[in-house]
Amino acid sequence: FFFFFGLSIHAATLSRSGSGFQVEDFYRRWLRRLMPALLASMVATAIIFAVFQHGDLRTQGWALLATLTFQQDVLAPNFGGNAPYWSLAHEAYYYLLYPALLLVARKLGGTRALAVFTVASLMLWSVLPMGGRLAAYYPVWLAGFWLAELLSKDQSIPLWMVVSSLGVVLISLGTTIFQRTHPLLAHPLWLAVYGVALTAVVYLWLTQLELEKMPPALR
């Protein structure tokens, strides 16, 4: 989910490259898409919490504020115990840093920007309360961003990276059962490697779809 989120956000920006990137318009479109669904779901959550779970809405003040400002899991728990709200906080962090990521990518290129932001994000999230999850997910968003850059420029991934990424995916699938107890496999960095490795797999799939459209002689 987070990988395709990063891919779709950056691909949409690249498709509007002719009109230039406008920060205010970027955030306005994000809030216009998200807030109606969020507010509707919070009303439904409040009803379920108060009526069916017999909860006290007066205890949900901080959770309400945190969810509306995308700081759930940081300032307070999710509103009404609605656990899936946690992903919105992570989404907000990606949106918050995306303009800076885009600026760095235009100066250094998509691959270098991926490397710089991956290292910087791992260092930053290591000191934040919710850093464990962000350390695992933010590089996955960056991998989606990187793939959008490659597709827009019609660049290919080196063969060694494809082979090693496929190997990581196979190892990850084989060791998933041990992630909850194994001290290494449950580490956020391992999950980040697994997510970045999926970049090559999806890229191969998209490339294959393009090849199937070509005449046999050109393949």
Short mmCIF file of C-alpha atoms in Angstrom, two decimals:
data_model
loop_
_atom_site.label_atom_id
_atom_site.label_comp_id
_atom_site.label_asym_id
_atom_site.label_seq_id
_atom_site.Cartn_x
_atom_site.Cartn_y
_atom_site.Cartn_z
CA PHE A 1 0.00 0.00 0.00
CA PHE A 2 2.68 2.52 1.00
CA PHE A 3 4.82 1.62 -2.00
CA PHE A 4 2.01 2.32 -4.46
CA PHE A 5 1.09 5.43 -2.48
CA GLY A 6 4.55 6.89 -3.11
CA LEU A 7 4.41 5.79 -6.73
CA SER A 8 1.00 7.33 -7.45
CA ILE A 9 1.69 10.63 -5.69
CA HIS A 10 4.92 11.27 -7.56
CA ALA A 11 3.55 9.98 -10.87
CA ALA A 12 0.67 12.45 -10.56
CA THR A 13 3.12 15.28 -9.93
CA LEU A 14 5.22 14.30 -12.95
CA SER A 15 2.11 14.23 -15.12
CA ARG A 16 1.48 17.86 -14.16
CA SER A 17 5.09 18.90 -14.76
CA GLY A 18 4.07 21.30 -17.52
CA SER A 19 2.20 23.53 -15.07
CA GLY A 20 4.91 23.32 -12.41
CA PHE A 21 4.66 22.13 -8.81
CA GLN A 22 2.63 24.35 -6.48
CA VAL A 23 2.88 23.50 -2.79
CA GLU A 24 -0.44 25.09 -1.81
CA ASP A 25 -2.31 23.30 -4.59
CA PHE A 26 -0.65 20.01 -3.63
CA TYR A 27 -1.87 20.20 -0.03
CA ARG A 28 -5.25 21.57 -1.03
CA ARG A 29 -5.93 18.61 -3.32
CA TRP A 30 -4.78 16.19 -0.61
CA LEU A 31 -7.11 17.62 2.04
CA ARG A 32 -9.99 17.89 -0.43
CA ARG A 33 -9.69 14.18 -1.21
CA LEU A 34 -9.14 13.03 2.35
CA MET A 35 -11.16 15.16 4.76
CA PRO A 36 -14.74 14.31 3.62
CA ALA A 37 -14.05 10.58 3.98
CA LEU A 38 -12.19 11.07 7.26
CA LEU A 39 -14.94 13.17 8.84
CA ALA A 40 -17.64 10.73 7.72
CA SER A 41 -15.71 7.80 9.14
CA MET A 42 -15.13 9.64 12.43
CA VAL A 43 -18.88 10.21 12.80
CA ALA A 44 -19.47 6.50 12.20
CA THR A 45 -16.66 5.64 14.64
CA ALA A 46 -18.17 7.88 17.32
CA ILE A 47 -21.56 6.19 16.95
CA ILE A 48 -20.09 2.69 17.11
CA PHE A 49 -17.85 3.64 20.06
CA ALA A 50 -20.64 5.30 22.09
CA VAL A 51 -23.64 3.12 21.20
CA PHE A 52 -22.33 -0.36 20.48
CA GLN A 53 -19.17 -0.37 22.61
CA HIS A 54 -20.65 1.79 25.40
CA GLY A 55 -17.61 4.07 25.38
CA ASP A 56 -17.48 7.57 26.85
CA LEU A 57 -16.86 10.16 24.11
CA ARG A 58 -15.76 12.65 26.78
CA THR A 59 -12.54 10.67 27.11
CA GLN A 60 -11.78 11.00 23.39
CA GLY A 61 -10.85 14.70 23.28
CA TRP A 62 -7.11 14.24 22.73
CA ALA A 63 -7.72 11.32 20.39
CA LEU A 64 -10.12 13.47 18.36
CA LEU A 65 -7.58 16.30 18.09
CA ALA A 66 -4.75 13.90 17.22
CA THR A 67 -6.74 12.19 14.47
CA LEU A 68 -7.90 15.48 12.93
CA THR A 69 -4.28 16.74 12.83
CA PHE A 70 -2.83 13.38 11.69
CA GLN A 71 -0.84 12.92 14.89
CA GLN A 72 -2.53 9.76 16.13
CA ASP A 73 -0.08 7.30 17.63
CA VAL A 74 2.03 10.37 18.57
CA LEU A 75 -0.09 12.70 20.70
CA ALA A 76 -2.85 10.26 21.56
CA PRO A 77 -4.39 6.92 20.57
CA ASN A 78 -6.64 6.58 17.54
CA PHE A 79 -10.09 8.12 17.89
CA GLY A 80 -12.68 5.68 19.17
CA GLY A 81 -10.20 2.83 19.06
CA ASN A 82 -10.36 2.85 15.24
CA ALA A 83 -6.95 1.25 14.67
CA PRO A 84 -6.62 1.83 10.87
CA TYR A 85 -6.39 5.58 11.53
CA TRP A 86 -2.70 5.08 12.37
CA SER A 87 -1.83 4.96 8.66
CA LEU A 88 -3.06 8.53 8.15
CA ALA A 89 -0.34 9.84 10.45
CA HIS A 90 2.32 8.11 8.38
CA GLU A 91 0.73 9.43 5.19
CA ALA A 92 0.89 12.96 6.59
CA TYR A 93 4.62 12.66 7.24
CA TYR A 94 5.18 11.67 3.62
CA TYR A 95 3.10 14.62 2.40
CA LEU A 96 4.96 16.94 4.77
CA LEU A 97 8.38 16.03 3.37
CA TYR A 98 7.37 15.43 -0.24
CA PRO A 99 8.09 19.00 -1.50
CA ALA A 100 11.62 18.78 -0.06
CA LEU A 101 12.05 15.34 -1.61
CA LEU A 102 10.93 16.67 -4.98
CA LEU A 103 13.40 19.58 -4.73
CA VAL A 104 16.31 17.26 -3.92
CA ALA A 105 15.32 14.91 -6.77
CA ARG A 106 15.41 17.77 -9.25
CA LYS A 107 18.85 18.81 -8.03
CA LEU A 108 20.49 15.38 -7.60
CA GLY A 109 18.30 12.99 -9.58
CA GLY A 110 15.79 10.43 -8.36
CA THR A 111 18.31 7.72 -7.41
CA ARG A 112 20.49 10.03 -5.32
CA ALA A 113 17.42 11.57 -3.71
CA LEU A 114 16.26 8.07 -2.76
CA ALA A 115 19.60 7.36 -1.08
CA VAL A 116 19.79 10.72 0.72
CA PHE A 117 16.23 10.61 2.07
CA THR A 118 16.43 6.95 3.06
CA VAL A 119 19.48 7.56 5.22
CA ALA A 120 18.13 10.85 6.59
CA SER A 121 14.72 9.40 7.38
CA LEU A 122 16.19 6.39 9.21
CA MET A 123 18.30 8.75 11.33
CA LEU A 124 15.35 11.06 12.02
CA TRP A 125 12.80 8.38 12.84
CA SER A 126 15.24 6.71 15.24
CA VAL A 127 14.71 9.57 17.71
CA LEU A 128 10.93 9.97 17.34
CA PRO A 129 8.32 8.16 19.44
CA MET A 130 6.76 6.50 16.39
CA GLY A 131 10.13 6.07 14.69
CA GLY A 132 9.97 2.29 14.47
CA ARG A 133 7.09 2.23 12.04
CA LEU A 134 8.28 5.25 10.10
CA ALA A 135 11.74 3.76 9.72
CA ALA A 136 10.11 0.75 8.10
CA TYR A 137 7.58 2.54 5.91
CA TYR A 138 9.18 5.79 4.78
CA PRO A 139 11.87 4.10 2.63
CA VAL A 140 9.06 2.10 1.01
CA TRP A 141 7.34 5.36 -0.01
CA LEU A 142 10.69 6.56 -1.33
CA ALA A 143 11.01 3.39 -3.39
CA GLY A 144 7.67 4.15 -5.02
CA PHE A 145 8.87 7.70 -5.67
CA TRP A 146 12.05 6.31 -7.27
CA LEU A 147 10.12 3.93 -9.52
CA ALA A 148 7.95 6.81 -10.78
CA GLU A 149 11.16 8.67 -11.64
CA LEU A 150 12.51 5.68 -13.58
CA LEU A 151 9.27 5.14 -15.48
CA SER A 152 9.04 8.81 -16.43
CA LYS A 153 12.56 8.73 -17.87
CA ASP A 154 12.28 5.24 -19.35
CA GLN A 155 15.29 4.04 -17.32
CA SER A 156 15.93 0.41 -16.44
CA ILE A 157 17.07 -1.20 -13.19
CA PRO A 158 20.50 -2.91 -13.33
CA LEU A 159 20.35 -6.70 -13.57
CA TRP A 160 22.32 -7.23 -10.35
CA MET A 161 19.76 -5.17 -8.44
CA VAL A 162 16.88 -7.14 -9.90
CA VAL A 163 18.46 -10.49 -8.99
CA SER A 164 19.39 -9.42 -5.46
CA SER A 165 15.95 -7.88 -4.90
CA LEU A 166 14.18 -11.05 -5.99
CA GLY A 167 16.42 -12.98 -3.60
CA VAL A 168 15.48 -10.69 -0.72
CA VAL A 169 11.78 -11.11 -1.51
CA LEU A 170 12.07 -14.91 -1.53
CA ILE A 171 13.98 -14.91 1.75
CA SER A 172 11.44 -12.52 3.29
CA LEU A 173 8.51 -14.71 2.29
CA GLY A 174 10.25 -17.74 3.73
CA THR A 175 10.96 -16.09 7.08
CA THR A 176 7.73 -14.18 7.67
CA ILE A 177 6.60 -16.73 10.22
CA PHE A 178 9.58 -15.86 12.45
CA GLN A 179 9.21 -12.08 12.37
CA ARG A 180 7.43 -11.81 15.71
CA THR A 181 10.10 -13.66 17.67
CA HIS A 182 13.33 -13.34 15.71
CA PRO A 183 15.50 -10.38 16.92
CA LEU A 184 16.79 -9.59 13.42
CA LEU A 185 13.88 -10.41 11.12
CA ALA A 186 11.45 -8.32 13.18
CA HIS A 187 13.70 -5.25 12.96
CA PRO A 188 12.24 -2.27 11.04
CA LEU A 189 15.32 -2.10 8.81
CA TRP A 190 14.63 -5.61 7.57
CA LEU A 191 11.04 -4.66 6.75
CA ALA A 192 12.36 -1.60 4.90
CA VAL A 193 14.69 -3.76 2.82
CA TYR A 194 11.78 -6.04 1.98
CA GLY A 195 9.66 -3.11 0.84
CA VAL A 196 12.39 -1.54 -1.29
CA ALA A 197 13.07 -4.93 -2.88
CA LEU A 198 9.50 -5.03 -4.15
CA THR A 199 10.35 -2.01 -6.31
CA ALA A 200 12.34 -4.16 -8.72
CA VAL A 201 9.62 -6.81 -8.83
CA VAL A 202 6.89 -4.32 -9.74
CA TYR A 203 9.18 -2.64 -12.25
CA LEU A 204 9.81 -6.01 -13.97
CA TRP A 205 6.08 -6.61 -14.15
CA LEU A 206 5.38 -3.19 -15.66
CA THR A 207 8.23 -3.63 -18.14
CA GLN A 208 6.85 -7.00 -19.18
CA LEU A 209 3.45 -5.43 -19.84
CA GLU A 210 5.09 -2.88 -22.11
CA LEU A 211 7.07 -5.59 -23.94
CA GLU A 212 3.91 -7.55 -24.65
CA LYS A 213 2.54 -4.56 -26.56
CA MET A 214 5.53 -4.48 -28.91
CA PRO A 215 5.76 -6.38 -32.21
CA PRO A 216 7.83 -9.61 -31.89
CA ALA A 217 10.63 -8.17 -34.06
CA LEU A 218 11.17 -5.27 -31.66
CA ARG A 219 11.21 -7.43 -28.54
#
